[in-house]
Short mmCIF file of C-alpha atoms in Angstrom, two decimals:
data_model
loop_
_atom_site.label_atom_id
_atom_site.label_comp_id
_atom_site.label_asym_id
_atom_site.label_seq_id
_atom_site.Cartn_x
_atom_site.Cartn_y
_atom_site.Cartn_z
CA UNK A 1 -17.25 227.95 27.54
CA UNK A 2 -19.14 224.81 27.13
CA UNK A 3 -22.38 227.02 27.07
CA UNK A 4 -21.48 228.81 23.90
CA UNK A 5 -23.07 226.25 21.32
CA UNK A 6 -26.25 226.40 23.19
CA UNK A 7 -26.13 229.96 22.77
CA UNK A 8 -25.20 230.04 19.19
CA UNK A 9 -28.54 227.72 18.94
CA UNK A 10 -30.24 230.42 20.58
CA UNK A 11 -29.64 233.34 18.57
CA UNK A 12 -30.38 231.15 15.10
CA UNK A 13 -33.51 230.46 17.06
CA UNK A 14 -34.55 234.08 17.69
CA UNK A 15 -33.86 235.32 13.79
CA UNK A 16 -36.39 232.63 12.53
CA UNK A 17 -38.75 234.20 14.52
CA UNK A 18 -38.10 237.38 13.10
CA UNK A 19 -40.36 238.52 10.37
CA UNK A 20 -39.73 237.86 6.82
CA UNK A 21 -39.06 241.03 4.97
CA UNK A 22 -41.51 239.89 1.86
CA UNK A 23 -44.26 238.96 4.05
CA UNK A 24 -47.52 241.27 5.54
CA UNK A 25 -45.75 242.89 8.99
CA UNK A 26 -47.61 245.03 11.14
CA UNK A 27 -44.92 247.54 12.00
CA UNK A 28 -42.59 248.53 9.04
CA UNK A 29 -44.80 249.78 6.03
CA UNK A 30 -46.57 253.33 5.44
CA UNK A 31 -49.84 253.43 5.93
CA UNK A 32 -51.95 253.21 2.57
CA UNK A 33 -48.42 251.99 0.88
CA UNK A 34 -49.37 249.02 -0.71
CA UNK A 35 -46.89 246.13 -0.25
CA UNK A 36 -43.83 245.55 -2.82
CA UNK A 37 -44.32 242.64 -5.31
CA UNK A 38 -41.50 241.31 -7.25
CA UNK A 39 -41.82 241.91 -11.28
CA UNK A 40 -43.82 239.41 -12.61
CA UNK A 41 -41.72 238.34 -15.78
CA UNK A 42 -44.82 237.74 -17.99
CA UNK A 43 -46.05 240.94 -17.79
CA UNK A 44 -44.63 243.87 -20.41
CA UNK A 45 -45.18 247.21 -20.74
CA UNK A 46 -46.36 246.30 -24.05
CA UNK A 47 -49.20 245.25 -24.00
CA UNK A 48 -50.64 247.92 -21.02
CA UNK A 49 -52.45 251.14 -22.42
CA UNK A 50 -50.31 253.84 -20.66
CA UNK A 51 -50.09 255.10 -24.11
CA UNK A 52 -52.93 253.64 -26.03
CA UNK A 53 -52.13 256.13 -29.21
CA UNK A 54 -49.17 254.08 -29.44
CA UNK A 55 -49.85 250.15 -28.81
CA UNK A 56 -50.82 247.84 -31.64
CA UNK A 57 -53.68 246.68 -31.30
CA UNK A 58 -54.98 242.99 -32.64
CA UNK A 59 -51.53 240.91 -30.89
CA UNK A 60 -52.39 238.00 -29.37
CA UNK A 61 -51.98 234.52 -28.85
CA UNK A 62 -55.59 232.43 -27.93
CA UNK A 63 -54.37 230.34 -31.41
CA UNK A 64 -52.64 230.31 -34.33
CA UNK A 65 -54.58 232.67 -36.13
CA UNK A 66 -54.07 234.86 -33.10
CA UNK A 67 -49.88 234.17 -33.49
CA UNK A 68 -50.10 234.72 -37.08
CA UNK A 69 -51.97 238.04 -37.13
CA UNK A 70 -49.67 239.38 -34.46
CA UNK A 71 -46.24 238.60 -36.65
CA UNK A 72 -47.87 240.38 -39.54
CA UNK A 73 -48.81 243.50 -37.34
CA UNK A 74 -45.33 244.04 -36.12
CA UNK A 75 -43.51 243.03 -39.06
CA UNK A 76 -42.49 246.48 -40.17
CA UNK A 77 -41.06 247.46 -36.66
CA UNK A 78 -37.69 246.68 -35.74
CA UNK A 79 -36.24 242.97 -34.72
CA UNK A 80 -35.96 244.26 -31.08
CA UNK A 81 -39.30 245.10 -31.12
CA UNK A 82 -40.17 242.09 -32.83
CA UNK A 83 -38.38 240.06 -30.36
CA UNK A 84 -39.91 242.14 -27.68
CA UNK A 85 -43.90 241.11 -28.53
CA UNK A 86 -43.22 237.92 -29.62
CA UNK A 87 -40.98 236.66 -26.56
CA UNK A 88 -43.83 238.49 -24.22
CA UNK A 89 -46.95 236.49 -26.27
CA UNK A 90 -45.14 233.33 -25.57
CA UNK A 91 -45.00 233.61 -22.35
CA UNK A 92 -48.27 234.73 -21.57
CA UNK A 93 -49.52 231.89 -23.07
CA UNK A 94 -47.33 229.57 -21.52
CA UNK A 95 -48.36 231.12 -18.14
CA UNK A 96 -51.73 231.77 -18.95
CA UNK A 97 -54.40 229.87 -16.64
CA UNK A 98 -56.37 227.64 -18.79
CA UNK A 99 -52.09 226.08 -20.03
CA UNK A 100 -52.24 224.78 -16.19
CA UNK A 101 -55.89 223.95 -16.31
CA UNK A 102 -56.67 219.89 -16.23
CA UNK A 103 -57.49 218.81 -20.02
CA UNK A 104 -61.40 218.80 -20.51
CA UNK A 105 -63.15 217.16 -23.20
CA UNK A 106 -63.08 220.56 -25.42
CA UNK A 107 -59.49 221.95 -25.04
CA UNK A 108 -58.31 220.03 -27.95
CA UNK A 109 -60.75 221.59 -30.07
CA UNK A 110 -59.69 224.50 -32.50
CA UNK A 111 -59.37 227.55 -30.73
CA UNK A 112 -60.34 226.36 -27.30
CA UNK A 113 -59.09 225.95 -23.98
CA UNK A 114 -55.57 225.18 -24.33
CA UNK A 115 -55.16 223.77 -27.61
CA UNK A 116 -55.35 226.75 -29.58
CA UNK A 117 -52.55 228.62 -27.29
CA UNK A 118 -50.08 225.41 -27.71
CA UNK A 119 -50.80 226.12 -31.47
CA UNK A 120 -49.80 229.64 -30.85
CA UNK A 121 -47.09 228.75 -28.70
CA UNK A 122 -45.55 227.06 -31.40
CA UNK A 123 -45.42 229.39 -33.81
CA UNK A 124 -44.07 231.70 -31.64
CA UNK A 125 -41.73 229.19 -30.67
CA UNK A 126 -40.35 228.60 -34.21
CA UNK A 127 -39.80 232.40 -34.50
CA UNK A 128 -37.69 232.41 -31.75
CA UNK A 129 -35.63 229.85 -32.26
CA UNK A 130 -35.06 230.06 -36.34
CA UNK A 131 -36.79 232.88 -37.89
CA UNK A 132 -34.83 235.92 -34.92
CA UNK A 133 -31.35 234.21 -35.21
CA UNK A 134 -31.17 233.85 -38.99
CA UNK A 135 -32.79 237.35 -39.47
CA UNK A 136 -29.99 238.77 -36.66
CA UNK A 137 -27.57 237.12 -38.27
CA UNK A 138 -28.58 238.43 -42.06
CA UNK A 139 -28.39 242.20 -40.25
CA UNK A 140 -25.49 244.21 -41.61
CA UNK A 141 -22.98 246.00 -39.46
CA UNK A 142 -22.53 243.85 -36.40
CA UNK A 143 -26.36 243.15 -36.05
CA UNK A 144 -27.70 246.72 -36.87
CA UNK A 145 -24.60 249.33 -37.47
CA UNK A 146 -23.90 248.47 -33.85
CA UNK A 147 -22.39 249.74 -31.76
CA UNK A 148 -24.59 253.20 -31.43
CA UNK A 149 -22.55 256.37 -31.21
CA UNK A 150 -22.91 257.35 -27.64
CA UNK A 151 -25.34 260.62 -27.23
CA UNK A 152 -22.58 262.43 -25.84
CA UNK A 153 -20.43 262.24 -28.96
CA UNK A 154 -23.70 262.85 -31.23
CA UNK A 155 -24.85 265.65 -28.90
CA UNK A 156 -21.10 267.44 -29.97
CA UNK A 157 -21.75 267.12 -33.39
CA UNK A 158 -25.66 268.64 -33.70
CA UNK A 159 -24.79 271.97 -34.20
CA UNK A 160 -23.02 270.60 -37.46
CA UNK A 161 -26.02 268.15 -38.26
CA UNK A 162 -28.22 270.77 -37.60
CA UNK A 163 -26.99 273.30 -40.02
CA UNK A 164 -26.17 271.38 -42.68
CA UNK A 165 -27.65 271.08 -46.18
CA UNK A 166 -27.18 267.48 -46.94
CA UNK A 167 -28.31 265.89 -43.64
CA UNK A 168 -31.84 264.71 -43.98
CA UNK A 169 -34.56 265.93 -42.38
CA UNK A 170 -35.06 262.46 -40.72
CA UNK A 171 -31.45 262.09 -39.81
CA UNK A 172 -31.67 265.82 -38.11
CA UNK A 173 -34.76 264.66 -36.20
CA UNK A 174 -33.47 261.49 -35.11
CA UNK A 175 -30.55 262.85 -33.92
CA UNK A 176 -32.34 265.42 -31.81
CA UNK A 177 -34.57 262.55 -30.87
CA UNK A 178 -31.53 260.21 -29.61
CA UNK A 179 -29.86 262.78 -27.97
CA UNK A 180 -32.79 263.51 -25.59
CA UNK A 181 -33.91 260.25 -25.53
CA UNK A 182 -34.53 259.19 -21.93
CA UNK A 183 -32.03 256.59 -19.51
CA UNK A 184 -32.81 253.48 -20.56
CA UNK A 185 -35.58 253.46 -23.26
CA UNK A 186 -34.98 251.78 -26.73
CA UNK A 187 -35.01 253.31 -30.18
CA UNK A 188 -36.98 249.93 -30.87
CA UNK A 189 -40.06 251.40 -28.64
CA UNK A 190 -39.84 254.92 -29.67
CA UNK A 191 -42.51 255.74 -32.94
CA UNK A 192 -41.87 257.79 -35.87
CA UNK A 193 -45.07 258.38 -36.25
CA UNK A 194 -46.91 257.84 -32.63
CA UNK A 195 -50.23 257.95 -34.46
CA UNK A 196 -48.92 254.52 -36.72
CA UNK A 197 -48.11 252.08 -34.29
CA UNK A 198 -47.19 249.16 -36.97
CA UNK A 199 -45.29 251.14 -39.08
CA UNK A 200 -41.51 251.91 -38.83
CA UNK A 201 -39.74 253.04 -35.17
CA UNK A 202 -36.64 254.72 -35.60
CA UNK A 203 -34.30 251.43 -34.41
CA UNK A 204 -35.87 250.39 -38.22
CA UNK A 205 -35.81 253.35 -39.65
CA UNK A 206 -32.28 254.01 -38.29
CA UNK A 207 -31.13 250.80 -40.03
CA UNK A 208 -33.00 250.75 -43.10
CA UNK A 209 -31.24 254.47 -44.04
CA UNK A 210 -27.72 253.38 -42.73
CA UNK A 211 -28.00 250.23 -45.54
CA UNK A 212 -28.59 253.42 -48.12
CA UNK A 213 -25.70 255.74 -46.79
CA UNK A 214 -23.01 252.65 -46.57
CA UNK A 215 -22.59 250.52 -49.54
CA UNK A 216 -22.34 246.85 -49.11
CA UNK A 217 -18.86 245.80 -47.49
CA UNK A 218 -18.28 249.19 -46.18
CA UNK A 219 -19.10 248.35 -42.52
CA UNK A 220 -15.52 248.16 -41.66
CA UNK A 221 -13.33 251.35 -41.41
CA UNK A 222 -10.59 248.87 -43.66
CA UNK A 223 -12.56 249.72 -46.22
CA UNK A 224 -12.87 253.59 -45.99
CA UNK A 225 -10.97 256.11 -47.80
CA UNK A 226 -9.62 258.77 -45.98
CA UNK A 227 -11.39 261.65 -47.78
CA UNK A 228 -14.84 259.82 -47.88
CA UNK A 229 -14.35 260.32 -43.85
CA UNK A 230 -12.80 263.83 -43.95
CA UNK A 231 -12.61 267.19 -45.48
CA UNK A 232 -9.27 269.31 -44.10
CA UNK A 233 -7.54 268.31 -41.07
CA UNK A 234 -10.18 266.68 -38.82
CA UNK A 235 -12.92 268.07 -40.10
CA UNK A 236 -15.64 265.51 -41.24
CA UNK A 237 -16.71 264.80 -44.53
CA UNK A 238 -20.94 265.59 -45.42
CA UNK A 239 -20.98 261.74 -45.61
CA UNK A 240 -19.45 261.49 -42.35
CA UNK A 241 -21.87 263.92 -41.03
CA UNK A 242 -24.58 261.72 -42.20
CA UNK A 243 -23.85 258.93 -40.49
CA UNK A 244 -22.96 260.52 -37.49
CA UNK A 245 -26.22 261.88 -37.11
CA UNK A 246 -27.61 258.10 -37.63
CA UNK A 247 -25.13 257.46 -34.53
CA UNK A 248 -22.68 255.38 -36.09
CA UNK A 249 -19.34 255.73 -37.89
CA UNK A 250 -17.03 253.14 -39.17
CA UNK A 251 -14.25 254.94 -37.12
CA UNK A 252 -13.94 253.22 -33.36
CA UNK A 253 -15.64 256.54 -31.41
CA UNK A 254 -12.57 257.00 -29.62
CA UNK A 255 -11.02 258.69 -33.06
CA UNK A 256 -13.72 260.41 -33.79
CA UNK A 257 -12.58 264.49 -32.92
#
């Protein structure tokens, strides 16, 4: 009994010699597999070319010029997308090599070495922390007519969206569009048009019809009549219809038939 410490000692001494399971092993990993890396957080899918059709082209952040030119580029894309390239320039800038670099005589000079990112940096930096909130916050219908009609419930109702005569074409294609949309991927990242990359995606576009459809104040069911929703005994109204196809409804989508 007196032994068992020592062999407790043992054991914790035989599992540090054990390989780590994030470093090179010879046993344990296919051959030709190469060797998993965590996700580096700087990096975004943004700003790779696995679609080049559909990237913007001209971002960047070497200075403020740089910063400038890549708010007015995605300016008429949606705030997540916004938030998206913005959030991602920072960051590659603030991780970027020549921001850990020792200073040299010629960083602080205009649109060298480091200097020019920090100017970048802080533009980006101000639209993050004023010009994103206060534009969130200015958004109508909890930050976007939010929350999104699942697809499910949509799904139900394109048949109806489909056939009728006073659902856009837009809101008949975006509705098909959402529906099919795949696990995970934003409205803010999908194009209307994938051959205009700073124009409108259909987060924007979705948002930018809804403030059409619902007059100001309307973005609470209080302040719905009951025949702007309906038309018969649960059958929705054409407005109704329209919004539905835009995935929302001022009716919690429990109630919704």
């Amino acid at each position: 009994m007196p032994k068992a410490p020592a062999k407790r000692g043992g054991h914790a001494k035989a599992t540090r010699s054990a390989p780590i399971p994030t470093e090179k092993t010879s046993k344990g990993s296919p051959k030709g597999k190469s060797e998993h890396k965590p996700r580096d957080p700087t990096h975004s899918h943004l700003y790779t070319d696995d679609n080049p059709s559909t990237t913007i082209h001209g971002t960047g952040f070497k200075d403020a010029e740089a910063a400038r030119r890549t708010l007015d580029l995605i300016s008429k894309r949606s705030l997540t997308y916004q938030f998206q390239t913005v959030n991602t320039m920072f960051h590659r800038a603030k991780h970027h090599p020549a921001m850990k670099a020792k200073k040299s005589s010629t960083e602080g000079e205009e649109g060298g070495g480091s200097g020019g990112m920090k100017e970048a940096m802080a533009i980006f930096r101000e639209w993050l922390d004023q010009t994103y909130p206060a534009l969130k916050t200015g958004m109508r219908g909890e930050g976007g007519f939010k929350p999104l009609l699942s697809k499910k419930t949509v799904e139900k109702y394109l048949p109806q969206v489909e056939a009728s005569s006073t659902v856009s074409e837009d809101g008949k294609s975006f509705a098909g569009m959402y529906v099919s949309l795949g696990k995970g991927k934003r409205l803010g990242n999908v194009l209307v048009d994938d051959s205009k990359p700073t124009e409108s995606d259909w987060e924007a576009k979705r948002y930018a019809v809804l403030c059409e459809l619902v007059r100001e104040g309307k973005e609470d069911i209080k302040s719905w009549k009951n025949d702007e929703l309906w038309e018969g005994d649960k059958q929705v109204s054409d407005l109704h219809l329209q919004l539905i196809a835009w995935a929302w409804s001022p009716l919690q989508e429990r109630k919704l038939p």
